[in-house]
Short mmCIF file of C-alpha atoms in Angstrom, two decimals:
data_model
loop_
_atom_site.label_atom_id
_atom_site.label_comp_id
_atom_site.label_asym_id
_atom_site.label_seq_id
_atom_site.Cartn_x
_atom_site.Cartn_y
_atom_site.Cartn_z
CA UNK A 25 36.56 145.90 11.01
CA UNK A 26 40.19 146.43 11.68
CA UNK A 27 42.48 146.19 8.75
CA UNK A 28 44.13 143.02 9.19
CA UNK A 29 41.10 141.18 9.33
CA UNK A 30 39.88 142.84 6.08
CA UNK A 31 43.21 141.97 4.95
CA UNK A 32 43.11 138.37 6.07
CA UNK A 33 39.56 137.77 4.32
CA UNK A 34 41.13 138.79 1.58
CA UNK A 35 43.58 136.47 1.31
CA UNK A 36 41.20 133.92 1.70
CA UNK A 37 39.84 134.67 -1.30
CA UNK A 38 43.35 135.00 -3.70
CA UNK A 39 46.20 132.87 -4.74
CA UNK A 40 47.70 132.62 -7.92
CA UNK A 41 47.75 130.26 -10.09
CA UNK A 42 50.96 128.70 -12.06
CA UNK A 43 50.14 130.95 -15.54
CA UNK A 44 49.81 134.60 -13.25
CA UNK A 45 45.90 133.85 -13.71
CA UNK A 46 42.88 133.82 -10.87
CA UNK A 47 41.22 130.62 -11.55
CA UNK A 48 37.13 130.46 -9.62
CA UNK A 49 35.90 127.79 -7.79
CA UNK A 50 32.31 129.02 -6.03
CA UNK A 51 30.12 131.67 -7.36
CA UNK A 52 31.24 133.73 -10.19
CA UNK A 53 30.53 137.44 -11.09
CA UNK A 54 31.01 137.50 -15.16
CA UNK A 55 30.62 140.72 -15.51
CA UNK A 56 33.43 141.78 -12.97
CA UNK A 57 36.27 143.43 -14.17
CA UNK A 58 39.95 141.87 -12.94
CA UNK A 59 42.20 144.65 -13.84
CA UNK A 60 41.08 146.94 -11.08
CA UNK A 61 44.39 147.62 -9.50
CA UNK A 62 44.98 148.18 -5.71
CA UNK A 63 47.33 150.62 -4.98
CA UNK A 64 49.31 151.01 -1.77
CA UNK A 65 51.55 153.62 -0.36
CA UNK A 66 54.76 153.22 -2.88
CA UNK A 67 53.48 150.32 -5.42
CA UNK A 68 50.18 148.98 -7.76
CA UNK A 69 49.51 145.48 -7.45
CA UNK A 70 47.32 144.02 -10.52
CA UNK A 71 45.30 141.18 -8.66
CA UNK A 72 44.76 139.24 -12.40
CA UNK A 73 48.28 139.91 -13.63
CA UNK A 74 51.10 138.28 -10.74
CA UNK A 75 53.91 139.80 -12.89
CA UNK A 76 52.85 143.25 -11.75
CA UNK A 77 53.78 142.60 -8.16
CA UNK A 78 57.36 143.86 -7.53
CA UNK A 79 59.36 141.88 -6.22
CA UNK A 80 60.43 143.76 -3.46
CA UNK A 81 63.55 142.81 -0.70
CA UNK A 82 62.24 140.99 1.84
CA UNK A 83 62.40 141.71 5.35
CA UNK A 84 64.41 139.56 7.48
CA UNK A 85 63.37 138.20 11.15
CA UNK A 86 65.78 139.96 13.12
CA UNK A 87 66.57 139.03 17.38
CA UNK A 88 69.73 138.65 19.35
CA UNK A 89 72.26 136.27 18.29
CA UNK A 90 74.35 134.49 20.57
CA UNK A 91 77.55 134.01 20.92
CA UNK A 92 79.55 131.36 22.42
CA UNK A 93 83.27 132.19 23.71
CA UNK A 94 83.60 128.53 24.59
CA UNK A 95 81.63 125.37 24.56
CA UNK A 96 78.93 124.65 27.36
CA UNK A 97 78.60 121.72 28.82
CA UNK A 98 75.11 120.81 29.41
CA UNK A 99 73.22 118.35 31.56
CA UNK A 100 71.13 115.46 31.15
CA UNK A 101 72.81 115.51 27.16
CA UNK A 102 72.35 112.64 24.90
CA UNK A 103 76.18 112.16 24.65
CA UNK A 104 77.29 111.01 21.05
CA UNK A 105 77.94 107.08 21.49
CA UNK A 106 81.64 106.06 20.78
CA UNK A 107 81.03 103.02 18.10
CA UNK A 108 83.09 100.19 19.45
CA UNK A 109 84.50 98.04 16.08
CA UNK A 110 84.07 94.40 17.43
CA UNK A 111 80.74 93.43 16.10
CA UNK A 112 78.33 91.34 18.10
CA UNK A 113 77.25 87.97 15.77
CA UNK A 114 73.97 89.07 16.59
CA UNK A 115 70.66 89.88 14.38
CA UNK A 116 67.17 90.64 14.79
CA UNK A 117 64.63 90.00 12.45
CA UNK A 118 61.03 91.27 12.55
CA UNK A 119 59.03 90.35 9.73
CA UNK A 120 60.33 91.64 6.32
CA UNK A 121 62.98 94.01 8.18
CA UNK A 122 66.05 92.94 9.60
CA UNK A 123 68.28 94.71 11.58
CA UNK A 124 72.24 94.37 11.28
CA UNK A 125 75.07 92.78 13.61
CA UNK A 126 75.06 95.32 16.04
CA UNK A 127 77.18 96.86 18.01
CA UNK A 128 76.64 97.78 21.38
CA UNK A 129 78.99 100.91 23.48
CA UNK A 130 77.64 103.12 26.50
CA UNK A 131 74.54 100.91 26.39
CA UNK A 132 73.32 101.89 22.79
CA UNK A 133 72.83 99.41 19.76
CA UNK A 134 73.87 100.52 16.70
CA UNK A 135 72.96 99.45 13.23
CA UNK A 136 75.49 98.23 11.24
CA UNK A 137 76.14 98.59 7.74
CA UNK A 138 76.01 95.29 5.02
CA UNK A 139 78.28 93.47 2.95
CA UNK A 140 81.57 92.42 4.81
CA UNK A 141 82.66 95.49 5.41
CA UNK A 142 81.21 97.45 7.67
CA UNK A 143 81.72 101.81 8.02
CA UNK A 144 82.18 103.58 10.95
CA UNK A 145 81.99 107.25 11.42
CA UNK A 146 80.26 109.65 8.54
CA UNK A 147 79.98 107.30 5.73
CA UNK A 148 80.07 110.82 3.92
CA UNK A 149 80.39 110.81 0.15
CA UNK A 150 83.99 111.57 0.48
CA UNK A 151 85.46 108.22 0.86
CA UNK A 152 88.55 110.64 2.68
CA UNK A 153 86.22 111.23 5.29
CA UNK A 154 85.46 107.74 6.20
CA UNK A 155 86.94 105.02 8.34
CA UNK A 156 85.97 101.09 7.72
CA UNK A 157 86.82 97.86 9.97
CA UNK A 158 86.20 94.50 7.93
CA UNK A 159 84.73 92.00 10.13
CA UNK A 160 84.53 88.05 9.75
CA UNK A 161 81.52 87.83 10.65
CA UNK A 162 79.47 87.17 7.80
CA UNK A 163 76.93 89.78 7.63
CA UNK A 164 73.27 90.78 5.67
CA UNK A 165 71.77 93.99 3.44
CA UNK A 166 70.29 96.24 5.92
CA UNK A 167 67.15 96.51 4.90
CA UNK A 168 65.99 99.14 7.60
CA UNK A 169 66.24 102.47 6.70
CA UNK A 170 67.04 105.44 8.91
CA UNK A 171 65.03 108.36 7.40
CA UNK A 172 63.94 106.58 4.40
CA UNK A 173 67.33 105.02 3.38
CA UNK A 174 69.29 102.90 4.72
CA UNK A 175 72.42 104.18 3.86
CA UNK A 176 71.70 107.09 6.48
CA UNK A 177 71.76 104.77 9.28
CA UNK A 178 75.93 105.17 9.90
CA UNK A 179 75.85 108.79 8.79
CA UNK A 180 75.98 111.54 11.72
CA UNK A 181 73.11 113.56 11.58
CA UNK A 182 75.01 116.81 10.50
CA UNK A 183 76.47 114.84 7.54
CA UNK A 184 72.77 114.32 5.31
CA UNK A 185 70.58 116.77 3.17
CA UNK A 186 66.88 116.93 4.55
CA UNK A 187 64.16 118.44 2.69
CA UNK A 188 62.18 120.90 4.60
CA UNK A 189 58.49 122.29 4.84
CA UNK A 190 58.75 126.35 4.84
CA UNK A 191 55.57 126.78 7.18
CA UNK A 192 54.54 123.56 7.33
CA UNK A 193 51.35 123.73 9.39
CA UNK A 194 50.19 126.61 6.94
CA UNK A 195 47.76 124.14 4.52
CA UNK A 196 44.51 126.28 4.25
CA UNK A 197 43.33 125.64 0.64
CA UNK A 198 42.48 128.99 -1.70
CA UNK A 199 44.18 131.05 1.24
CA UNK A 200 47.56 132.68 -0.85
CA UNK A 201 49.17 133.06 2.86
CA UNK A 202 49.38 129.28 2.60
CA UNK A 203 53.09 127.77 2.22
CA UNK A 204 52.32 124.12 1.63
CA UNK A 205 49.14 121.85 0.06
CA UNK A 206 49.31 118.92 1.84
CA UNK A 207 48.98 118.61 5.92
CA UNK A 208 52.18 117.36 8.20
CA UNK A 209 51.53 113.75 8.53
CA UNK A 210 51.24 113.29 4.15
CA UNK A 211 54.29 115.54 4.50
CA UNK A 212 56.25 113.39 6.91
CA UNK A 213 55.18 110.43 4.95
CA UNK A 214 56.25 111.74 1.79
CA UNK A 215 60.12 112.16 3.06
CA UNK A 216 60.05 115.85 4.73
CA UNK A 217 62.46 115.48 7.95
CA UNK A 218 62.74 119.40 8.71
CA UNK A 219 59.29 121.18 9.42
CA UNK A 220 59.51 124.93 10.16
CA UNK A 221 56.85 127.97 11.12
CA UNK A 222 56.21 130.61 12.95
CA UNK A 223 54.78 130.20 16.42
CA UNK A 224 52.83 133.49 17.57
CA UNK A 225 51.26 134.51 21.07
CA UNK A 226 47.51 134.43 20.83
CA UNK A 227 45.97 135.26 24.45
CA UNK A 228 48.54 133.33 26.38
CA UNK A 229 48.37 130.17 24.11
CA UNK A 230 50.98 129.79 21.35
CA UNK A 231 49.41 128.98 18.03
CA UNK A 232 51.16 129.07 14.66
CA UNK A 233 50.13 131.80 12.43
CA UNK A 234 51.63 133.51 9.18
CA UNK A 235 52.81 136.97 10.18
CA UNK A 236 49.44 137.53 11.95
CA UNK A 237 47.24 135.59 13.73
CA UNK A 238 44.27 137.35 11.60
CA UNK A 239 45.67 135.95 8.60
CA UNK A 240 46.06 132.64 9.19
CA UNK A 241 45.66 130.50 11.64
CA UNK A 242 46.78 127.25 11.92
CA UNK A 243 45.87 126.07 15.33
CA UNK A 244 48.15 125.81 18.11
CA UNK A 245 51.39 124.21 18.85
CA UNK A 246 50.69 121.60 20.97
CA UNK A 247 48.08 120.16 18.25
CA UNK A 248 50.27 120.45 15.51
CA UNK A 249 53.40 118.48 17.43
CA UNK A 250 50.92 116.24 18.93
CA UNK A 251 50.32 115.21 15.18
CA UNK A 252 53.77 114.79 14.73
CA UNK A 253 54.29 112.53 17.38
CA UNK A 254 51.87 110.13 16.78
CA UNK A 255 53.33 109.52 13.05
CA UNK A 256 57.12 109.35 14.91
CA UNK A 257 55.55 106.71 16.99
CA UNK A 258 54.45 104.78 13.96
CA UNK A 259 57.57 105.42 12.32
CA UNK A 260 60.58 104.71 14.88
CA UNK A 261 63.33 104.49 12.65
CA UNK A 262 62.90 108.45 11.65
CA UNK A 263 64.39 111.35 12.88
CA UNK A 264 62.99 114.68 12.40
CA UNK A 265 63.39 118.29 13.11
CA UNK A 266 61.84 121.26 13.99
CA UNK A 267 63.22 124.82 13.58
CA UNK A 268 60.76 127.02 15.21
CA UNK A 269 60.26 130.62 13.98
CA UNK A 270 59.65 132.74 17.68
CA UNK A 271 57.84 135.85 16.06
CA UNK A 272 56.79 137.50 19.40
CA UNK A 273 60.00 137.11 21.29
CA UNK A 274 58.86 134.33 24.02
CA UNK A 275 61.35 133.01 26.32
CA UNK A 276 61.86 129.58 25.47
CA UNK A 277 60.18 128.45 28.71
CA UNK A 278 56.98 129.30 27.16
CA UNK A 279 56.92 126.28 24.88
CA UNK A 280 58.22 123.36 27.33
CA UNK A 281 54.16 122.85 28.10
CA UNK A 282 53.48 122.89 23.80
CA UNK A 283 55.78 120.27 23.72
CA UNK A 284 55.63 118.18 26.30
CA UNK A 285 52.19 118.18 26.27
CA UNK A 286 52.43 116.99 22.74
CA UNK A 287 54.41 113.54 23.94
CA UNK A 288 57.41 114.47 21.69
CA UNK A 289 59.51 115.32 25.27
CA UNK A 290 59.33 111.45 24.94
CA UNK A 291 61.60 111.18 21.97
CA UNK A 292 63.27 114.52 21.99
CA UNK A 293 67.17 114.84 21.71
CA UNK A 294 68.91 117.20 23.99
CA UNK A 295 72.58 117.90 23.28
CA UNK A 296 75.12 117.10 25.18
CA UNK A 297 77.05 120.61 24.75
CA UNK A 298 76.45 124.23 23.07
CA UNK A 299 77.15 124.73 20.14
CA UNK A 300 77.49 121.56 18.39
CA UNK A 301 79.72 121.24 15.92
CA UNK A 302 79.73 119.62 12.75
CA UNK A 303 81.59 116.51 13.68
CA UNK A 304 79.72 116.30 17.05
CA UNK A 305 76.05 115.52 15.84
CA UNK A 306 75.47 111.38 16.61
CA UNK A 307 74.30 109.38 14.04
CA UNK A 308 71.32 108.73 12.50
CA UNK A 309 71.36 104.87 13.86
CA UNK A 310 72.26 106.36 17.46
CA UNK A 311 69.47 108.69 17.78
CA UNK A 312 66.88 106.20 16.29
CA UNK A 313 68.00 103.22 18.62
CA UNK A 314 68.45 106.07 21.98
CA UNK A 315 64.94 107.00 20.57
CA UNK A 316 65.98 110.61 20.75
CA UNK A 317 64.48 111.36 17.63
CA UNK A 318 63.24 114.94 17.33
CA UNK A 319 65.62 117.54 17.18
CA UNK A 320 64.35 121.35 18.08
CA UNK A 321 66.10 124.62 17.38
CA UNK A 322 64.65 127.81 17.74
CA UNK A 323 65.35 130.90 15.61
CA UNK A 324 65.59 134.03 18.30
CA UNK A 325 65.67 133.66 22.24
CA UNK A 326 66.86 130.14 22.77
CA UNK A 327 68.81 129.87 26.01
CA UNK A 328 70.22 126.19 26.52
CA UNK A 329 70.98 126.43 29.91
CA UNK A 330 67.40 127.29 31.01
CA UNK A 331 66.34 124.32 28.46
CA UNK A 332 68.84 122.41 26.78
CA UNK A 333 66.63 120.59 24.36
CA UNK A 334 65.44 123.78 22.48
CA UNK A 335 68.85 124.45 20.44
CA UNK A 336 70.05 128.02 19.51
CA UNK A 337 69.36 128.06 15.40
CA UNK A 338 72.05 130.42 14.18
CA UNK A 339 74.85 129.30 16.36
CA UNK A 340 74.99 125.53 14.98
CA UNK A 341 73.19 126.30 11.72
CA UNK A 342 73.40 129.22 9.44
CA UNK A 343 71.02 130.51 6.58
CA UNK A 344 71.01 131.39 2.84
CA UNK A 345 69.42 134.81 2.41
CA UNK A 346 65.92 134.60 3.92
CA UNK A 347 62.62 134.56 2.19
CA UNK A 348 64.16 135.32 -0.98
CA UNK A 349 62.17 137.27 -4.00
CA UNK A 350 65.41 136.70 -6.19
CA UNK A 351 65.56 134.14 -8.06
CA UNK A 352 69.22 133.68 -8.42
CA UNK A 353 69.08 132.29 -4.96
CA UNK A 354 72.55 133.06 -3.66
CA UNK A 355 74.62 130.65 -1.84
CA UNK A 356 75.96 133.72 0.56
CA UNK A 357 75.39 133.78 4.16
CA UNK A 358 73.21 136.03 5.72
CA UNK A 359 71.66 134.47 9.31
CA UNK A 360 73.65 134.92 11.72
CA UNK A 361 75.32 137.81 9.89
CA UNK A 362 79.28 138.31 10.45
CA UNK A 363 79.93 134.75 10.17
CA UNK A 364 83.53 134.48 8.85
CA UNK A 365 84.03 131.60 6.84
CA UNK A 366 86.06 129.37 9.05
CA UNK A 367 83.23 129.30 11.31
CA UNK A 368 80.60 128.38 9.03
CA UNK A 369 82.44 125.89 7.29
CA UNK A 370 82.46 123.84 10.89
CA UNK A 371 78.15 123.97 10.95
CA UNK A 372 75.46 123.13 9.41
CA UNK A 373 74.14 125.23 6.20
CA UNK A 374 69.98 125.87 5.15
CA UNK A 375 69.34 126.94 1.65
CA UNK A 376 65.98 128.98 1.65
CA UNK A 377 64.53 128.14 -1.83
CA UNK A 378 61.18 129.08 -0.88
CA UNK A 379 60.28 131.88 -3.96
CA UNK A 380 58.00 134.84 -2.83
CA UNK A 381 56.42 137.85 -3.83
CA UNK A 382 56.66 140.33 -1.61
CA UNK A 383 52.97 142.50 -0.98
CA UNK A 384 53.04 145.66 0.60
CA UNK A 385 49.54 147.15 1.85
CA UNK A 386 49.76 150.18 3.56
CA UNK A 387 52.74 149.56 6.52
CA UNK A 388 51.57 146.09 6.57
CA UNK A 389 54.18 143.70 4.59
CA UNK A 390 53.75 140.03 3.37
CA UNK A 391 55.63 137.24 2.01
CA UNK A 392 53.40 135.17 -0.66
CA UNK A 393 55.16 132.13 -2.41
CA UNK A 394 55.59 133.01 -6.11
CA UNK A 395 53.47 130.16 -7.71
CA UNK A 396 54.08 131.70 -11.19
CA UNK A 397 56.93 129.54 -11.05
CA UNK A 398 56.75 127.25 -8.55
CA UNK A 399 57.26 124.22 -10.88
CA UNK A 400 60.82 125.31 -12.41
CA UNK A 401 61.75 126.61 -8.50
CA UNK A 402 61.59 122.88 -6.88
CA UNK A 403 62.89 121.17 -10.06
CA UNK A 404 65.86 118.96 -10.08
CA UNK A 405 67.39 120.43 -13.24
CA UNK A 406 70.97 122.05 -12.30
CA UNK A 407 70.84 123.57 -15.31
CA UNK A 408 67.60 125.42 -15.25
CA UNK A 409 67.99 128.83 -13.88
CA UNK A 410 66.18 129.56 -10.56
CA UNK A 411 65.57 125.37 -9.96
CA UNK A 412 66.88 123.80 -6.89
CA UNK A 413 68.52 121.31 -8.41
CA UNK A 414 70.53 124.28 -9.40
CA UNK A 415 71.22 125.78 -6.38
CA UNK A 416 71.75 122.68 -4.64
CA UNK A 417 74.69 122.18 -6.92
CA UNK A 418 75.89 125.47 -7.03
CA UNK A 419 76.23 125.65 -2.75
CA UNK A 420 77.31 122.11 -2.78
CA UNK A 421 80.33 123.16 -5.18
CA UNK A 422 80.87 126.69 -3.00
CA UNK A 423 81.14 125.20 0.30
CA UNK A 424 82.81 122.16 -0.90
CA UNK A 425 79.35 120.01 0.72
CA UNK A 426 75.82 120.00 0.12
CA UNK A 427 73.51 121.66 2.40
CA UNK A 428 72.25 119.79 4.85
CA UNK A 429 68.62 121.49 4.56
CA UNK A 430 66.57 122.73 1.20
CA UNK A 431 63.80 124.73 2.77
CA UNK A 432 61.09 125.09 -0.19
CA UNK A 433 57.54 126.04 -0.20
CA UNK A 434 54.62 123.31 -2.18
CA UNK A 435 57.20 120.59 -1.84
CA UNK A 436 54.51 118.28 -3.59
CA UNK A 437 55.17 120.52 -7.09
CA UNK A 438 57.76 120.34 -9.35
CA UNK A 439 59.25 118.24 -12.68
CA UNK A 440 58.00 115.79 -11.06
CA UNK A 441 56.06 116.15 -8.81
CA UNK A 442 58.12 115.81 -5.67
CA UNK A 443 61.55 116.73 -7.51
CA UNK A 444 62.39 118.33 -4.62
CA UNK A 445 63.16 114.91 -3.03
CA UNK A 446 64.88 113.31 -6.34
CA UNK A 447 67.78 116.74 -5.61
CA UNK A 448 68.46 115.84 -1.60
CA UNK A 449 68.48 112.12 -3.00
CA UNK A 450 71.62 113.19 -5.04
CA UNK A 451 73.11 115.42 -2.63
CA UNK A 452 72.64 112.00 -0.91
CA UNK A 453 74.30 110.43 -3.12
CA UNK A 454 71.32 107.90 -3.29
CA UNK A 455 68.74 106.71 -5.53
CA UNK A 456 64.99 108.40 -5.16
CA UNK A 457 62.34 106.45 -5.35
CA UNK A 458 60.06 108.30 -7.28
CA UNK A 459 57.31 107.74 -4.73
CA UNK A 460 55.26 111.08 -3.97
CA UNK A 461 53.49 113.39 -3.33
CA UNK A 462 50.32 112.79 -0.45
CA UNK A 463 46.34 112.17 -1.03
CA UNK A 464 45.31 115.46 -2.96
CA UNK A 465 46.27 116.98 -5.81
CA UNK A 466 48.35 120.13 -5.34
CA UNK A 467 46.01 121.82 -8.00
CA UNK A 468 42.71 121.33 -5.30
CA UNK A 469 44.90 122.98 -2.34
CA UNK A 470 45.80 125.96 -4.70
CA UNK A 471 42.13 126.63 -5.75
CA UNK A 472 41.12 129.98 -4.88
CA UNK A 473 37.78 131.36 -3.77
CA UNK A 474 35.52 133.25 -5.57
CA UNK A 475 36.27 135.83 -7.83
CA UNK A 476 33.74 138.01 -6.64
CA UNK A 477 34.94 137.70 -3.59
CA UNK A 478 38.09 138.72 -4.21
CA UNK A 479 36.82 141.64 -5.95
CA UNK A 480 34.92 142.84 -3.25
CA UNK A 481 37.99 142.56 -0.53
CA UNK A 482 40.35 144.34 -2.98
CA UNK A 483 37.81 147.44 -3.32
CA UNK A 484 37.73 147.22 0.76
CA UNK A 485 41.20 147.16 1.04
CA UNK A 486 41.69 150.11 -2.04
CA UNK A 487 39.02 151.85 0.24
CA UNK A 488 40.99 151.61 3.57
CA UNK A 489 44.76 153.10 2.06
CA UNK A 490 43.24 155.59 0.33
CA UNK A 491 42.02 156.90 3.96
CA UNK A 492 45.13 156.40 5.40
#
């Protein structure tokens, strides 16, 4: 058996729980002994103890960045609509939701904004950043919301804070390779509007796996997006993006079929330029009513010109340190590296607050979220060290606006449960509604397998690096 797939069975059969402990859920072995410790080529791991895994630095993705000397124009763009500030007296209502005066310019309707004033342009909470025309016209409460909110509606799209699924489609229950507890569509209908993972080559098909297809597999692309796009169609007045993680280098031609296939080439917004700029995203309102609704970028290998619609990551969004097994959680740049200040003060920002411990077996290397403390790293406490209510605050204050995307692993747990939403609802500068998290408890997703099990795997594994 080669070692990965020892290696992925044995995964299957760990995670650990919120105290450092291995709790069993199948067949038990009483009389096996849990302090057995595996050893690799530099350092012991205790499988019953998660405070004896070091905490090693991570290793970051690395690829070619690009870099633009000026801006491209590209074709068949969904050009940012210019909002024109005479209103139309016109409303729609359909049933319980009713949709705004509007305002119609280049052949998109806009939603507009209550109350008898109505704001144009970021609607940012800056008031110096925002521009308002009072109208006559007597107008309603919008009571459709753009991504959950209907404040969001008149915001661009580079001016809100999203939460995002680290790995999203990576929801196999008692397997510690897992990032998240609860599958995409409870997910999306939770609030997350930024999924992310790592796409893999398995025998010409791409599927999305964690670091190795023998590991975990979570089926292929085309599935996954296709499940995607059937909730976007039940849910038009979302937008949502992707950020995909290309882990074997594919040109970005390879994944056209994935995601057409998938219907999202339906809804999908393709940029009228490279790179985008801060100020040059639409708005929410624009996208929703253009229904060009899912945004893609792509972490290594884009090229817009061959396909516009798959967006270069690191050249209109940059990165908090990657992966991080820190739990200070810096606010520092580190994807695309180089990037002077100036520059990425004029893009959008990611905060990785995804916890991990960092396993070494042998030269194989994994990232495994830190569960140990998964409940104080999604809390909304500023003040609690390692929360992300913390370091939401803390890059908010250092770049003088809050990121626009908290990337965090078992987005369900926290104080609450789903606290993760209550800190982008105050980067927001809105009110969360409480409302989460899915169908299952996160406790039954984060079950692990048998002890014995587990036992038996970590003696295979001890076996294999002590023939290396």
């Amino acid at each position: 058996m080669r070692f990965t797939s020892l290696l992925a069975l044995g995964l299957a059969g760990l995670a650990l729980a919120k105290d450092g402990t291995t709790t069993e859920t199948t067949e038990t072995n009483t009389n096996t002994d849990l302090s057995s410790t595996i050893t690799g080529s530099s350092t012991s791991y205790n499988w019953s103890d998660a405070s004896t895994i070091t905490n090693a630095s991570a290793q970051v993705p690395t690829g070619s960045y690009l870099t633009y000397t000026s801006v491209i124009t590209l074709g068949n763009g969904d050009h940012k609509t210019v909002v024109s500030s005479s209103l139309n007296a016109s409303a729609t209502a359909t049933g319980n939701q009713t949709l705004l005066h509007t305002s119609t310019s280049d052949s998109v309707t806009v939603l507009v904004g209550g109350g008898g004033t109505t704001t144009l342009g970021n609607n940012s909470m800056n008031a110096t950043h925002t521009h308002s025309s009072t109208s006559s016209i007597p107008t309603e409460t919008n009571t459709t919301p753009c991504n959950g909110y209907s404040e969001f509606c008149l915001r661009n799209y580079s001016n809100i804070t999203n939460v995002a699924a680290h790995n999203s489609p990576f929801v196999v229950p008692g397997n510690a390779a897992s990032n998240q507890a609860l599958k995409v569509t409870d997910q999306l209908n939770d609030g997350i509007r930024m999924l992310q993972f790592q796409a893999h080559n398995k025998s010409g098909e791409i599927h999305l796996c964690h670091s190795s297809c023998d590991m975990l597999d979570a089926g292929t692309l085309e599935s996954y997006l296709a499940q995607v796009y059937q909730w976007m169609i039940k849910n038009p007045y979302n937008v949502v993006t992707f950020v995909m993680g290309n882990s074997d280098n594919l040109p970005p031609t390879a994944f056209v079929d994935s995601i057409e296939k998938s219907g999202l080439k339906n809804i999908i917004y393709s940029p009228p330029k490279a790179p985008m700029a801060l100020d040059d995203w639409p708005t929410l309102s624009e996208m929703i009513l253009s229904n060009k609704r899912a945004v893609f970028f792509m972490d290594y290998g884009a090229n817009e010109t061959a396909v516009p619609y798959i967006m270069d990551e690191f050249s209109q969004l940059w990165e908090t340190p990657f992966s991080p097994t820190d739990r200070d959680f810096p606010c520092t740049v580190q994807r695309p590296p180089g990037l002077n200040h100036k520059d990425a003060t004029n893009r959008m920002y990611m905060i990785n607050h995804n916890l991990n411990l960092e396993l070494n077996f042998g030269s194989i290397s994994l990232l495994i979220p830190n569960t140990a403390y998964m409940v104080d790293t999604n809390s909304a406490n500023e003040t609690l060290y390692g929360s992300l209510g913390n370091m939401s605050a803390k890059c908010s204050e250092m770049w003088d606006r809050p990121p626009n995307f908290l990337l965090v692993d078992y987005y369900n747990w926290g104080k609450p449960n789903g606290s993760v939403f209550e800190v982008a609802a105050k980067a927001n500068n809105v009110t969360w509604n409480g409302n989460c998290c899915g169908s299952t408890s996160a406790a039954a997703h984060m079950a692990v397998a048998s002890v014995s099990t587990m036992v038996l795997i970590a003696a295979g594994v001890q076996f294999l690096l002590a023939a290396f």
